[in-house]
Amino acid sequence: DPKIIQKPKYLVAVTGSEKILICEQYLGHNAMYWYRQSAKKPLEFMFSYSYQKLMDNQTASSRFQPQSSKKNHLDLQITALKPDDSATYFCASSQDGTDTEVFFGKGTRLTVV
Amino acid sequence: DAKTTQPDSMESTEGETVHLPCSHATISGNEYIYWYRQVPLQGPEYVTHGLQQNTTNSMAFLAIASDRKSSTLILPHVSLRDAAVYHCILRVAVNTGYQNFYFGKGTSLTVIP
């Protein structure tokens, strides 16, 4: 059973619209993250949260807003969608500690038309 | 995070042992060496990590040079399922409760039947 659930698996959106990508983890982790991977590009770190607080934001655009309603949830709201936002968005989580591994979800593939 | 250098691609035949090199000449004393792998349309998967000593687990053996300026991920008896992009990443060991990973292009491993 997948321990990190991302919904939906595939998403098609119209330019200018708003979408929310869902992420839930059942690993009991305190830290959660969002990464983005555009076609044929390396995985790009976006946000990190620890105990539901924003720790790092490497996303230049304010159109991307993480939302943490519960400790094991970290959704990603994207507003004013652009075709360049088309990518696979991966949610991840990890336990506290200095040398623990980060677990990744299967991703949400977003296509903006 | 300090940079790592990996070959863009490598090729192996099923059943062989593969040595994936990673150079990290400017590594700091408190940086761990992590290895992740990613297959198309999937999130990255943790392989192994180490600080100074060689490490081994069910997936791979990590050989770390005595000066820590390079490491080699050794995959014994590779199968077609080991075909993936392998990422060597450095991570500072700070007790912040979260772990940001910065991925590069990695090494694309092709396994020939």
XYZ file of C-alpha atoms in Angstrom:
226
model
C 0.000 0.000 0.000
C 1.349 3.430 -0.849
C 2.267 5.397 2.258
C 2.269 8.750 0.474
C -0.933 9.387 -1.428
C -1.094 12.049 -4.102
C -4.319 13.029 -5.806
C -5.130 13.239 -8.580
C -2.666 11.159 -10.544
C -3.319 13.147 -13.714
C -4.708 16.656 -14.052
C -5.479 18.816 -17.074
C -6.128 22.488 -16.437
C -6.921 25.529 -18.519
C -4.524 28.479 -18.565
C -5.510 30.991 -15.899
C -7.379 28.527 -13.726
C -6.552 27.355 -10.194
C -5.903 23.830 -9.010
C -5.074 22.091 -5.730
C -2.793 19.084 -5.609
C -3.452 16.805 -2.644
C -0.828 15.005 -0.577
C -1.295 12.799 2.478
C 1.362 10.713 4.166
C 0.800 7.821 6.549
C 4.371 7.336 7.691
C 4.063 9.420 10.847
C 6.588 11.911 9.509
C 6.906 15.479 10.703
C 8.503 16.967 7.603
C 6.876 17.214 4.179
C 8.033 18.602 0.848
C 7.029 19.457 -2.668
C 9.227 18.897 -5.709
C 8.568 19.573 -9.375
C 9.890 17.840 -12.458
C 9.376 19.312 -15.898
C 9.921 17.234 -19.010
C 13.498 15.933 -19.255
C 14.718 18.166 -16.415
C 16.098 17.298 -12.981
C 13.818 17.186 -9.996
C 13.468 20.687 -8.565
C 12.980 21.357 -4.844
C 10.057 23.718 -4.125
C 9.040 23.768 -0.425
C 9.796 22.106 2.862
C 7.551 22.036 5.918
C 8.335 20.845 9.406
C 5.558 20.446 12.000
C 3.232 22.272 9.619
C 5.490 25.320 9.419
C 7.185 26.530 6.254
C 10.933 25.985 6.500
C 12.202 26.647 3.006
C 10.679 28.146 -0.126
C 12.696 27.873 -3.330
C 9.795 28.799 -5.589
C 10.004 32.304 -6.961
C 6.335 32.626 -7.795
C 3.684 33.357 -5.163
C 1.218 31.500 -7.380
C 2.369 28.351 -5.616
C 1.026 28.110 -2.072
C 1.370 25.033 0.153
C -1.456 24.373 2.582
C -1.096 22.188 5.664
C -4.428 21.541 7.381
C -3.123 18.531 9.306
C 0.282 17.271 10.277
C 0.179 14.565 7.612
C -1.258 16.757 4.857
C 0.546 19.167 2.586
C -1.527 20.298 -0.371
C -0.239 22.587 -3.103
C -2.468 25.325 -4.462
C -1.492 26.742 -7.835
C -3.263 29.862 -9.095
C -3.286 31.597 -12.474
C -1.944 28.468 -14.152
C 0.408 28.828 -17.099
C 1.503 26.263 -19.697
C 5.028 26.411 -18.199
C 3.573 25.006 -14.969
C 3.059 21.702 -16.782
C 5.122 19.171 -14.876
C 4.930 16.244 -12.518
C 4.659 17.400 -8.914
C 6.034 15.073 -6.262
C 5.175 15.194 -2.599
C 7.660 13.751 -0.121
C 8.103 13.290 3.612
C 10.729 12.399 6.179
C 11.127 11.789 9.868
C 13.042 14.102 12.164
C 16.727 13.604 12.298
C 19.948 14.422 10.595
C 20.435 11.441 8.343
C 17.047 10.014 7.548
C 15.751 9.187 4.122
C 13.085 11.115 2.275
C 10.181 9.133 0.846
C 8.513 10.300 -2.355
C 4.989 9.872 -3.631
C 4.142 8.770 -7.163
C 3.410 12.298 -8.304
C 0.622 14.298 -9.929
C 1.139 14.950 -13.615
C -0.241 18.396 -14.418
C -0.832 19.569 -17.977
C -1.872 23.170 -18.546
C -3.469 23.860 -21.920
C 24.848 22.083 -0.813
C 28.155 21.112 -2.361
C 28.178 19.903 -5.948
C 28.591 16.373 -7.202
C 29.785 15.181 -10.599
C 28.462 12.020 -12.211
C 28.736 10.581 -15.723
C 25.655 11.285 -17.807
C 25.095 7.662 -18.716
C 26.374 4.136 -18.233
C 25.473 0.800 -19.710
C 25.609 -2.704 -18.314
C 24.457 -6.206 -19.120
C 22.055 -8.116 -16.917
C 23.841 -10.043 -14.189
C 26.918 -7.856 -14.157
C 28.107 -5.743 -11.238
C 27.877 -2.024 -11.939
C 30.056 0.681 -10.422
C 28.479 4.143 -10.508
C 31.029 6.859 -9.664
C 30.382 10.201 -7.994
C 32.903 12.969 -7.421
C 32.420 15.462 -4.581
C 35.764 17.170 -4.234
C 34.489 20.012 -2.045
C 32.516 17.897 0.409
C 32.382 19.210 3.975
C 33.007 17.109 7.046
C 29.368 17.147 8.102
C 27.864 16.251 4.743
C 26.275 12.872 4.142
C 26.386 11.198 0.735
C 22.946 10.057 -0.407
C 22.003 7.970 -3.411
C 18.535 7.980 -4.922
C 17.270 6.435 -8.148
C 14.347 7.369 -10.341
C 12.583 5.498 -13.099
C 10.336 7.321 -15.588
C 6.948 8.408 -14.264
C 7.892 7.510 -10.667
C 9.173 9.462 -7.685
C 12.768 9.003 -6.576
C 13.549 5.945 -4.486
C 16.098 5.920 -1.680
C 19.033 3.602 -2.315
C 21.553 4.234 0.428
C 23.575 6.857 2.243
C 26.782 7.162 4.221
C 29.118 9.556 5.954
C 32.598 8.017 6.171
C 32.366 4.243 6.360
C 31.327 1.998 3.498
C 27.722 0.892 3.829
C 25.726 -1.983 2.482
C 22.069 -2.888 2.289
C 19.840 -5.123 0.220
C 20.024 -2.785 -2.753
C 23.626 -1.698 -3.014
C 27.084 -1.234 -1.562
C 28.386 2.289 -1.082
C 32.132 2.658 -1.177
C 33.399 5.991 0.163
C 36.961 7.066 -0.502
C 39.125 7.629 2.569
C 39.375 11.361 1.770
C 35.606 11.420 1.076
C 36.141 13.287 -2.188
C 34.508 10.529 -4.179
C 32.180 7.592 -3.746
C 31.019 4.639 -5.795
C 27.633 2.988 -5.726
C 28.038 -0.695 -6.482
C 25.044 -2.629 -7.755
C 25.668 -6.382 -7.747
C 24.069 -8.579 -10.384
C 21.946 -5.886 -11.996
C 18.588 -6.744 -13.491
C 16.371 -4.869 -15.920
C 14.557 -3.397 -12.911
C 17.747 -1.566 -11.939
C 17.596 0.579 -15.055
C 17.052 4.110 -13.734
C 18.641 7.508 -13.250
C 20.900 7.358 -10.205
C 21.478 10.540 -8.219
C 24.376 11.209 -5.894
C 23.455 14.025 -3.497
C 25.216 15.669 -0.568
C 23.222 16.669 2.456
C 24.464 18.646 5.430
C 23.733 16.877 8.686
C 21.991 19.581 10.683
C 19.281 18.805 13.172
C 16.648 20.963 11.552
C 13.984 18.298 11.325
C 13.765 18.511 7.572
C 15.948 17.453 4.670
C 16.062 19.410 1.431
C 17.580 17.500 -1.447
C 18.855 19.192 -4.586
C 18.912 16.809 -7.518
C 21.179 17.075 -10.556
C 20.942 15.189 -13.818
C 22.336 11.983 -12.315
C 23.615 8.949 -14.225
C 21.203 7.186 -16.534
C 21.883 3.459 -16.212
C 20.834 1.268 -19.123
C 20.678 -2.477 -18.526
C 20.868 -4.722 -21.558
C 19.194 -8.149 -21.402
